Each structure stands twice: as C-alpha cells, then as structure tokens.
Amino acid sequence: EAEVAQSPRYKITEKSQAVAFWCDPISGHATLYWYRQILGQGPELLVQFQDESVVDDSQLPKDRFSAERLKGVDSTLKIQPAELGDSAMYLCASSLDMSYEQYFGPGTRLTVT
Amino acid sequence: AQSVSQHNHHVILSEAASLELGCNYSYGGTVNLFWYVQYPGQHLQLLLKYFSGDPLVKGIKGFEAEFIKSKFSFNLRKPSVQWSDTAEYFCAVNPSGNTGKLIFGQGTTLQVKP
C-alpha cells in the first residue's frame, strides 16, 4: 500500500537555527498539505499545494516559515529561525485532488531547545 | 470562526463497553465530515467519512458515525470496544466548496482496559 513518506522522523534543534522537513506524497496525488500538531491539540493546516501552486497559506507564519513544491511532487517545509514555540509534530498529507480524502505521513517531531 | 469541538478529552472504558465520542462543528453550510484515528506509534488513518446521502455511515473496525445536520454533530460510535481500540480519535470538518482543508477537533484519547 502506497504511503506518504516524511523525513526526518525526529529533529532536535537550537532556537535561531534553520530546520527543514521533507515530504514525498503518494504517487499521482495532486494535492499536498502541511499541518502542525501541537501536543494535546488537533492538526492545523499550515500550507496547501495543488500541484506546484500554493492554494492556502493563510496560517503559515511567513516571516519564518517557507514551503515549496517545485515540480509538483515532493515538498519541503523550512523554518528559519526556529523558535521554542515551534516545537510540535509536523504532518504531511496528500490526496488525489482537493475533494478527496487525505492520507497522512508519520510526521516529523521537532523539538526546539 | 469555523471550529470543531470534541466534548471528551480522555475516555476510559472496559472491553466490551459501548463507545460514543461527541463532535460538534460551527459552520452553517454544507460540510464533509471525517473521523481519523491515531494508534500508538502510528500515523493518522481515516476511520470513516461522510460526504452526502445516508447520515449513518459505517467505517473500518466496526465504527460508525451519525450526521445530525440540525445539531451540527457527527458522533462516533462502536457497540463493543476492544483493547486494540486504544488510540486518539480526531473529528475533522471540510466545509464543502473549500479547498479540501480539514479543520480538526482537539482529539479524544480513548483508553480501553482489558
């Protein structure tokens, strides 16, 4: 069964450092989502791509976060500089298209010290 | 603002007990509704979904949910839980016509005692 791949699975970084996460969606899925899940809460959408275009980045803190999906396949989410409050699980999900169910990857757990 | 509320944060049941987890949302238009489950050490998985039609939907592993439009609710049920149902459960809403974005509730941790 095809799955969404994410790396790294765990990342510890010091505040003010840069950090990057990678996501490889299920093959053929046009829509890719990045969510942030703070401990004890549900996931919250950061950014959504349709192919290589950003559809929704209204909740992305653009002063420090950036995301790209250059060829409409895999995607990278970057934080620079990281802050203590960025400690969370970063989830990637993909779907065949925007109206279809989303499949989630295992996530990257970020700890900022 | 659109929001999803899950009433129970932590539920403890014995095996064979019946389960009902509440979910309410605040959105006046047409919605697509989902329940996701996260077993310990695993990623989020879709349990069931409602797009349209019969408001009683059946999912995997014996779970079902009922959409009550007048109450803005989508409660999850299972007649008899098993120890293997221990997990975190998330209700999510996609306002129809939206971009596919899911709005999640805060989650309910279910602990089933053998």
PDB file of C-alpha atoms in Angstrom:
ATOM      1  CA  GLU A   1       0.000   0.000   0.000  1.00  0.00           C
ATOM      2  CA  ALA A   2       1.384   3.393  -1.009  1.00  0.00           C
ATOM      3  CA  GLU A   3       2.209   5.748   1.836  1.00  0.00           C
ATOM      4  CA  VAL A   4       3.230   9.331   2.388  1.00  0.00           C
ATOM      5  CA  ALA A   5       6.901   9.494   3.325  1.00  0.00           C
ATOM      6  CA  GLN A   6       8.403  12.100   5.632  1.00  0.00           C
ATOM      7  CA  SER A   7      11.916  12.735   6.880  1.00  0.00           C
ATOM      8  CA  PRO A   8      13.432  13.132   9.301  1.00  0.00           C
ATOM      9  CA  ARG A   9      11.148  11.457  11.834  1.00  0.00           C
ATOM     10  CA  TYR A  10      12.689  13.374  14.717  1.00  0.00           C
ATOM     11  CA  LYS A  11      14.633  16.617  14.803  1.00  0.00           C
ATOM     12  CA  ILE A  12      16.175  18.476  17.722  1.00  0.00           C
ATOM     13  CA  THR A  13      17.490  21.939  17.011  1.00  0.00           C
ATOM     14  CA  GLU A  14      18.503  25.008  18.938  1.00  0.00           C
ATOM     15  CA  LYS A  15      16.478  28.166  18.682  1.00  0.00           C
ATOM     16  CA  SER A  16      17.565  30.557  15.942  1.00  0.00           C
ATOM     17  CA  GLN A  17      18.792  27.642  13.818  1.00  0.00           C
ATOM     18  CA  ALA A  18      17.302  26.672  10.476  1.00  0.00           C
ATOM     19  CA  VAL A  19      15.456  23.385  10.036  1.00  0.00           C
ATOM     20  CA  ALA A  20      13.881  21.668   7.041  1.00  0.00           C
ATOM     21  CA  PHE A  21      11.389  18.854   6.629  1.00  0.00           C
ATOM     22  CA  TRP A  22      10.751  16.762   3.531  1.00  0.00           C
ATOM     23  CA  CYS A  23       7.601  15.069   2.300  1.00  0.00           C
ATOM     24  CA  ASP A  24       7.029  12.661  -0.574  1.00  0.00           C
ATOM     25  CA  PRO A  25       3.302  12.219  -1.259  1.00  0.00           C
ATOM     26  CA  ILE A  26       1.598   9.176  -2.685  1.00  0.00           C
ATOM     27  CA  SER A  27       2.348   8.915  -6.393  1.00  0.00           C
ATOM     28  CA  GLY A  28      -0.231  10.693  -8.515  1.00  0.00           C
ATOM     29  CA  HIS A  29      -1.627  12.803  -5.701  1.00  0.00           C
ATOM     30  CA  ALA A  30      -2.039  16.378  -6.872  1.00  0.00           C
ATOM     31  CA  THR A  31      -2.809  17.959  -3.513  1.00  0.00           C
ATOM     32  CA  LEU A  32      -0.294  18.178  -0.698  1.00  0.00           C
ATOM     33  CA  TYR A  33      -0.882  19.568   2.773  1.00  0.00           C
ATOM     34  CA  TRP A  34       1.436  20.517   5.657  1.00  0.00           C
ATOM     35  CA  TYR A  35      -0.167  20.517   9.105  1.00  0.00           C
ATOM     36  CA  ARG A  36       1.286  21.384  12.518  1.00  0.00           C
ATOM     37  CA  GLN A  37       0.087  19.493  15.564  1.00  0.00           C
ATOM     38  CA  ILE A  38       0.891  20.882  18.982  1.00  0.00           C
ATOM     39  CA  LEU A  39       0.774  18.365  21.814  1.00  0.00           C
ATOM     40  CA  GLY A  40      -2.784  17.905  23.044  1.00  0.00           C
ATOM     41  CA  GLN A  41      -4.364  19.579  20.038  1.00  0.00           C
ATOM     42  CA  GLY A  42      -5.592  18.591  16.615  1.00  0.00           C
ATOM     43  CA  PRO A  43      -3.578  19.257  13.458  1.00  0.00           C
ATOM     44  CA  GLU A  44      -3.790  22.756  11.981  1.00  0.00           C
ATOM     45  CA  LEU A  45      -3.179  23.467   8.310  1.00  0.00           C
ATOM     46  CA  LEU A  46      -0.065  25.490   7.530  1.00  0.00           C
ATOM     47  CA  VAL A  47       0.032  25.342   3.745  1.00  0.00           C
ATOM     48  CA  GLN A  48      -1.694  23.522   0.895  1.00  0.00           C
ATOM     49  CA  PHE A  49      -0.414  22.897  -2.616  1.00  0.00           C
ATOM     50  CA  GLN A  50      -2.288  21.935  -5.740  1.00  0.00           C
ATOM     51  CA  ASP A  51       0.445  20.565  -7.974  1.00  0.00           C
ATOM     52  CA  GLU A  52       3.191  23.189  -7.614  1.00  0.00           C
ATOM     53  CA  SER A  53       0.900  26.100  -6.721  1.00  0.00           C
ATOM     54  CA  VAL A  54       0.060  27.308  -3.231  1.00  0.00           C
ATOM     55  CA  VAL A  55      -3.689  27.170  -2.621  1.00  0.00           C
ATOM     56  CA  ASP A  56      -3.814  28.215   1.017  1.00  0.00           C
ATOM     57  CA  ASP A  57      -1.016  29.544   3.209  1.00  0.00           C
ATOM     58  CA  SER A  58      -3.125  31.806   5.369  1.00  0.00           C
ATOM     59  CA  GLN A  59      -1.918  30.163   8.606  1.00  0.00           C
ATOM     60  CA  LEU A  60       1.748  29.941   7.623  1.00  0.00           C
ATOM     61  CA  PRO A  61       3.972  32.327   9.655  1.00  0.00           C
ATOM     62  CA  LYS A  62       5.636  33.716   6.575  1.00  0.00           C
ATOM     63  CA  ASP A  63       8.275  35.682   8.436  1.00  0.00           C
ATOM     64  CA  ARG A  64       9.990  32.430   9.389  1.00  0.00           C
ATOM     65  CA  PHE A  65       8.295  29.576   7.539  1.00  0.00           C
ATOM     66  CA  SER A  66       8.547  28.763   3.851  1.00  0.00           C
ATOM     67  CA  ALA A  67       7.315  25.863   1.766  1.00  0.00           C
ATOM     68  CA  GLU A  68       7.863  24.748  -1.774  1.00  0.00           C
ATOM     69  CA  ARG A  69       6.791  22.016  -4.142  1.00  0.00           C
ATOM     70  CA  LEU A  70       8.823  22.931  -7.178  1.00  0.00           C
ATOM     71  CA  LYS A  71       7.962  20.065  -9.515  1.00  0.00           C
ATOM     72  CA  GLY A  72       4.571  19.319  -8.087  1.00  0.00           C
ATOM     73  CA  VAL A  73       5.751  16.114  -6.443  1.00  0.00           C
ATOM     74  CA  ASP A  74       7.744  16.209  -3.188  1.00  0.00           C
ATOM     75  CA  SER A  75       7.765  19.191  -0.884  1.00  0.00           C
ATOM     76  CA  THR A  76       9.995  20.910   1.657  1.00  0.00           C
ATOM     77  CA  LEU A  77       8.924  22.949   4.669  1.00  0.00           C
ATOM     78  CA  LYS A  78      11.556  25.214   6.206  1.00  0.00           C
ATOM     79  CA  ILE A  79      11.742  27.181   9.420  1.00  0.00           C
ATOM     80  CA  GLN A  80      14.350  29.910   9.823  1.00  0.00           C
ATOM     81  CA  PRO A  81      14.985  30.859  12.551  1.00  0.00           C
ATOM     82  CA  ALA A  82      13.354  28.250  14.764  1.00  0.00           C
ATOM     83  CA  GLU A  83      11.709  29.428  17.985  1.00  0.00           C
ATOM     84  CA  LEU A  84      10.831  27.494  21.135  1.00  0.00           C
ATOM     85  CA  GLY A  85       7.138  27.697  20.247  1.00  0.00           C
ATOM     86  CA  ASP A  86       7.750  25.800  17.015  1.00  0.00           C
ATOM     87  CA  SER A  87       8.175  22.544  18.927  1.00  0.00           C
ATOM     88  CA  ALA A  88       5.431  20.326  17.515  1.00  0.00           C
ATOM     89  CA  MET A  89       4.675  17.462  15.165  1.00  0.00           C
ATOM     90  CA  TYR A  90       4.739  18.456  11.505  1.00  0.00           C
ATOM     91  CA  LEU A  91       2.462  16.306   9.391  1.00  0.00           C
ATOM     92  CA  CYS A  92       2.318  15.974   5.654  1.00  0.00           C
ATOM     93  CA  ALA A  93      -0.781  14.674   3.890  1.00  0.00           C
ATOM     94  CA  SER A  94      -1.720  14.119   0.276  1.00  0.00           C
ATOM     95  CA  SER A  95      -4.878  13.496  -1.662  1.00  0.00           C
ATOM     96  CA  LEU A  96      -5.748  12.626  -5.239  1.00  0.00           C
ATOM     97  CA  ASP A  97      -7.337  16.035  -5.604  1.00  0.00           C
ATOM     98  CA  MET A  98      -8.804  18.668  -3.310  1.00  0.00           C
ATOM     99  CA  SER A  99     -12.144  16.953  -2.766  1.00  0.00           C
ATOM    100  CA  TYR A 100     -10.708  13.547  -1.927  1.00  0.00           C
ATOM    101  CA  GLU A 101      -9.711  12.016   1.400  1.00  0.00           C
ATOM    102  CA  GLN A 102      -6.299  12.846   2.771  1.00  0.00           C
ATOM    103  CA  TYR A 103      -3.608  10.324   3.599  1.00  0.00           C
ATOM    104  CA  PHE A 104      -1.159  11.280   6.325  1.00  0.00           C
ATOM    105  CA  GLY A 105       2.519  10.551   6.735  1.00  0.00           C
ATOM    106  CA  PRO A 106       4.174   9.583  10.039  1.00  0.00           C
ATOM    107  CA  GLY A 107       5.176  13.153  10.806  1.00  0.00           C
ATOM    108  CA  THR A 108       8.361  14.886  11.925  1.00  0.00           C
ATOM    109  CA  ARG A 109       8.595  15.633  15.630  1.00  0.00           C
ATOM    110  CA  LEU A 110      10.506  18.876  16.120  1.00  0.00           C
ATOM    111  CA  THR A 111      11.982  19.890  19.447  1.00  0.00           C
ATOM    112  CA  VAL A 112      13.493  23.353  19.704  1.00  0.00           C
ATOM    113  CA  THR A 113      15.814  23.884  22.678  1.00  0.00           C
TER     114      THR A 113
ATOM    115  CA  ALA B   1     -14.579  31.353  13.010  1.00  0.00           C
ATOM    116  CA  GLN B   2     -15.056  27.787  11.889  1.00  0.00           C
ATOM    117  CA  SER B   3     -14.325  25.337  14.683  1.00  0.00           C
ATOM    118  CA  VAL B   4     -14.722  21.715  15.681  1.00  0.00           C
ATOM    119  CA  SER B   5     -15.383  20.701  19.260  1.00  0.00           C
ATOM    120  CA  GLN B   6     -14.842  17.271  20.746  1.00  0.00           C
ATOM    121  CA  HIS B   7     -16.517  17.019  24.110  1.00  0.00           C
ATOM    122  CA  ASN B   8     -14.418  14.343  25.739  1.00  0.00           C
ATOM    123  CA  HIS B   9     -10.671  14.747  26.043  1.00  0.00           C
ATOM    124  CA  HIS B  10      -9.969  11.439  27.750  1.00  0.00           C
ATOM    125  CA  VAL B  11     -12.242   8.416  27.899  1.00  0.00           C
ATOM    126  CA  ILE B  12     -11.535   5.210  29.810  1.00  0.00           C
ATOM    127  CA  LEU B  13     -13.632   2.121  29.099  1.00  0.00           C
ATOM    128  CA  SER B  14     -13.501  -1.565  29.831  1.00  0.00           C
ATOM    129  CA  GLU B  15     -13.502  -4.051  26.985  1.00  0.00           C
ATOM    130  CA  ALA B  16     -16.973  -4.782  25.570  1.00  0.00           C
ATOM    131  CA  ALA B  17     -18.322  -1.432  26.734  1.00  0.00           C
ATOM    132  CA  SER B  18     -20.093   0.777  24.219  1.00  0.00           C
ATOM    133  CA  LEU B  19     -18.433   3.924  22.933  1.00  0.00           C
ATOM    134  CA  GLU B  20     -19.783   7.264  21.834  1.00  0.00           C
ATOM    135  CA  LEU B  21     -17.495  10.221  21.154  1.00  0.00           C
ATOM    136  CA  GLY B  22     -19.094  13.576  20.555  1.00  0.00           C
ATOM    137  CA  CYS B  23     -18.189  16.016  17.785  1.00  0.00           C
ATOM    138  CA  ASN B  24     -19.841  19.340  17.014  1.00  0.00           C
ATOM    139  CA  TYR B  25     -18.840  21.895  14.425  1.00  0.00           C
ATOM    140  CA  SER B  26     -19.655  25.507  13.794  1.00  0.00           C
ATOM    141  CA  TYR B  27     -20.283  26.035  10.110  1.00  0.00           C
ATOM    142  CA  GLY B  28     -23.610  26.848   8.541  1.00  0.00           C
ATOM    143  CA  GLY B  29     -23.110  25.497   5.047  1.00  0.00           C
ATOM    144  CA  THR B  30     -22.609  22.063   3.537  1.00  0.00           C
ATOM    145  CA  VAL B  31     -19.767  20.112   5.102  1.00  0.00           C
ATOM    146  CA  ASN B  32     -17.803  16.943   4.563  1.00  0.00           C
ATOM    147  CA  LEU B  33     -17.099  15.132   7.819  1.00  0.00           C
ATOM    148  CA  PHE B  34     -14.370  12.754   8.898  1.00  0.00           C
ATOM    149  CA  TRP B  35     -13.144  10.740  11.833  1.00  0.00           C
ATOM    150  CA  TYR B  36      -9.440   9.934  11.937  1.00  0.00           C
ATOM    151  CA  VAL B  37      -7.714   7.595  14.384  1.00  0.00           C
ATOM    152  CA  GLN B  38      -4.110   7.529  15.536  1.00  0.00           C
ATOM    153  CA  TYR B  39      -2.984   4.296  17.163  1.00  0.00           C
ATOM    154  CA  PRO B  40       0.087   4.472  19.429  1.00  0.00           C
ATOM    155  CA  GLY B  41       3.195   4.933  17.333  1.00  0.00           C
ATOM    156  CA  GLN B  42       1.281   5.088  14.064  1.00  0.00           C
ATOM    157  CA  HIS B  43       0.166   7.831  11.720  1.00  0.00           C
ATOM    158  CA  LEU B  44      -3.308   9.275  11.336  1.00  0.00           C
ATOM    159  CA  GLN B  45      -5.675   6.952   9.494  1.00  0.00           C
ATOM    160  CA  LEU B  46      -9.126   7.565   8.128  1.00  0.00           C
ATOM    161  CA  LEU B  47     -11.793   5.774  10.137  1.00  0.00           C
ATOM    162  CA  LEU B  48     -14.847   6.929   8.204  1.00  0.00           C
ATOM    163  CA  LYS B  49     -16.205   9.838   6.195  1.00  0.00           C
ATOM    164  CA  TYR B  50     -19.489  11.491   5.300  1.00  0.00           C
ATOM    165  CA  PHE B  51     -19.966  13.454   2.100  1.00  0.00           C
ATOM    166  CA  SER B  52     -23.680  13.052   1.385  1.00  0.00           C
ATOM    167  CA  GLY B  53     -26.525  10.526   1.430  1.00  0.00           C
ATOM    168  CA  ASP B  54     -27.323   8.225   4.346  1.00  0.00           C
ATOM    169  CA  PRO B  55     -26.408  10.156   7.513  1.00  0.00           C
ATOM    170  CA  LEU B  56     -25.401   6.920   9.232  1.00  0.00           C
ATOM    171  CA  VAL B  57     -22.003   5.938   7.899  1.00  0.00           C
ATOM    172  CA  LYS B  58     -20.019   2.825   8.630  1.00  0.00           C
ATOM    173  CA  GLY B  59     -16.260   2.739   8.802  1.00  0.00           C
ATOM    174  CA  ILE B  60     -13.495   0.295   9.444  1.00  0.00           C
ATOM    175  CA  LYS B  61     -13.194  -1.925  12.525  1.00  0.00           C
ATOM    176  CA  GLY B  62     -16.891  -1.766  13.433  1.00  0.00           C
ATOM    177  CA  PHE B  63     -17.079   2.004  13.904  1.00  0.00           C
ATOM    178  CA  GLU B  64     -19.995   4.091  12.715  1.00  0.00           C
ATOM    179  CA  ALA B  65     -20.984   7.744  12.911  1.00  0.00           C
ATOM    180  CA  GLU B  66     -24.226   9.618  12.562  1.00  0.00           C
ATOM    181  CA  PHE B  67     -24.510  13.040  10.961  1.00  0.00           C
ATOM    182  CA  ILE B  68     -27.286  15.128  12.517  1.00  0.00           C
ATOM    183  CA  LYS B  69     -27.473  18.308  10.494  1.00  0.00           C
ATOM    184  CA  SER B  70     -29.840  20.118  12.862  1.00  0.00           C
ATOM    185  CA  LYS B  71     -27.428  19.597  15.739  1.00  0.00           C
ATOM    186  CA  PHE B  72     -24.243  20.232  13.729  1.00  0.00           C
ATOM    187  CA  SER B  73     -22.991  16.932  15.129  1.00  0.00           C
ATOM    188  CA  PHE B  74     -21.118  13.891  13.861  1.00  0.00           C
ATOM    189  CA  ASN B  75     -20.760  11.492  16.787  1.00  0.00           C
ATOM    190  CA  LEU B  76     -18.658   8.364  16.583  1.00  0.00           C
ATOM    191  CA  ARG B  77     -19.970   5.073  17.982  1.00  0.00           C
ATOM    192  CA  LYS B  78     -18.930   1.483  18.492  1.00  0.00           C
ATOM    193  CA  PRO B  79     -21.148  -1.069  20.245  1.00  0.00           C
ATOM    194  CA  SER B  80     -18.348  -3.035  21.878  1.00  0.00           C
ATOM    195  CA  VAL B  81     -14.780  -1.740  22.186  1.00  0.00           C
ATOM    196  CA  GLN B  82     -11.653  -3.850  22.256  1.00  0.00           C
ATOM    197  CA  TRP B  83      -8.286  -3.236  23.876  1.00  0.00           C
ATOM    198  CA  SER B  84      -6.892  -2.647  20.385  1.00  0.00           C
ATOM    199  CA  ASP B  85      -9.159   0.407  20.016  1.00  0.00           C
ATOM    200  CA  THR B  86      -6.921   2.301  22.434  1.00  0.00           C
ATOM    201  CA  ALA B  87      -5.933   5.341  20.402  1.00  0.00           C
ATOM    202  CA  GLU B  88      -6.513   9.039  19.834  1.00  0.00           C
ATOM    203  CA  TYR B  89      -9.564   9.955  17.787  1.00  0.00           C
ATOM    204  CA  PHE B  90      -9.954  13.168  15.802  1.00  0.00           C
ATOM    205  CA  CYS B  91     -13.070  14.611  14.256  1.00  0.00           C
ATOM    206  CA  ALA B  92     -12.447  16.822  11.206  1.00  0.00           C
ATOM    207  CA  VAL B  93     -14.594  19.027   9.010  1.00  0.00           C
ATOM    208  CA  ASN B  94     -14.097  20.197   5.459  1.00  0.00           C
ATOM    209  CA  PRO B  95     -16.504  22.983   4.570  1.00  0.00           C
ATOM    210  CA  SER B  96     -17.728  21.891   1.138  1.00  0.00           C
ATOM    211  CA  GLY B  97     -16.526  24.102  -1.671  1.00  0.00           C
ATOM    212  CA  ASN B  98     -13.447  24.794   0.346  1.00  0.00           C
ATOM    213  CA  THR B  99     -10.043  23.808  -0.897  1.00  0.00           C
ATOM    214  CA  GLY B 100     -10.033  20.486   0.920  1.00  0.00           C
ATOM    215  CA  LYS B 101      -8.608  21.995   4.087  1.00  0.00           C
ATOM    216  CA  LEU B 102      -9.528  19.998   7.180  1.00  0.00           C
ATOM    217  CA  ILE B 103     -10.416  21.686  10.450  1.00  0.00           C
ATOM    218  CA  PHE B 104      -9.692  19.278  13.292  1.00  0.00           C
ATOM    219  CA  GLY B 105     -11.066  18.980  16.775  1.00  0.00           C
ATOM    220  CA  GLN B 106      -8.640  18.737  19.660  1.00  0.00           C
ATOM    221  CA  GLY B 107      -8.881  14.967  19.830  1.00  0.00           C
ATOM    222  CA  THR B 108     -10.119  12.373  22.316  1.00  0.00           C
ATOM    223  CA  THR B 109      -7.801   9.864  23.897  1.00  0.00           C
ATOM    224  CA  LEU B 110      -9.515   6.511  24.356  1.00  0.00           C
ATOM    225  CA  GLN B 111      -8.043   4.015  26.778  1.00  0.00           C
ATOM    226  CA  VAL B 112      -9.601   0.555  26.795  1.00  0.00           C
ATOM    227  CA  LYS B 113      -8.800  -1.601  29.796  1.00  0.00           C
ATOM    228  CA  PRO B 114      -8.569  -5.358  29.148  1.00  0.00           C
TER     229      PRO B 114
END
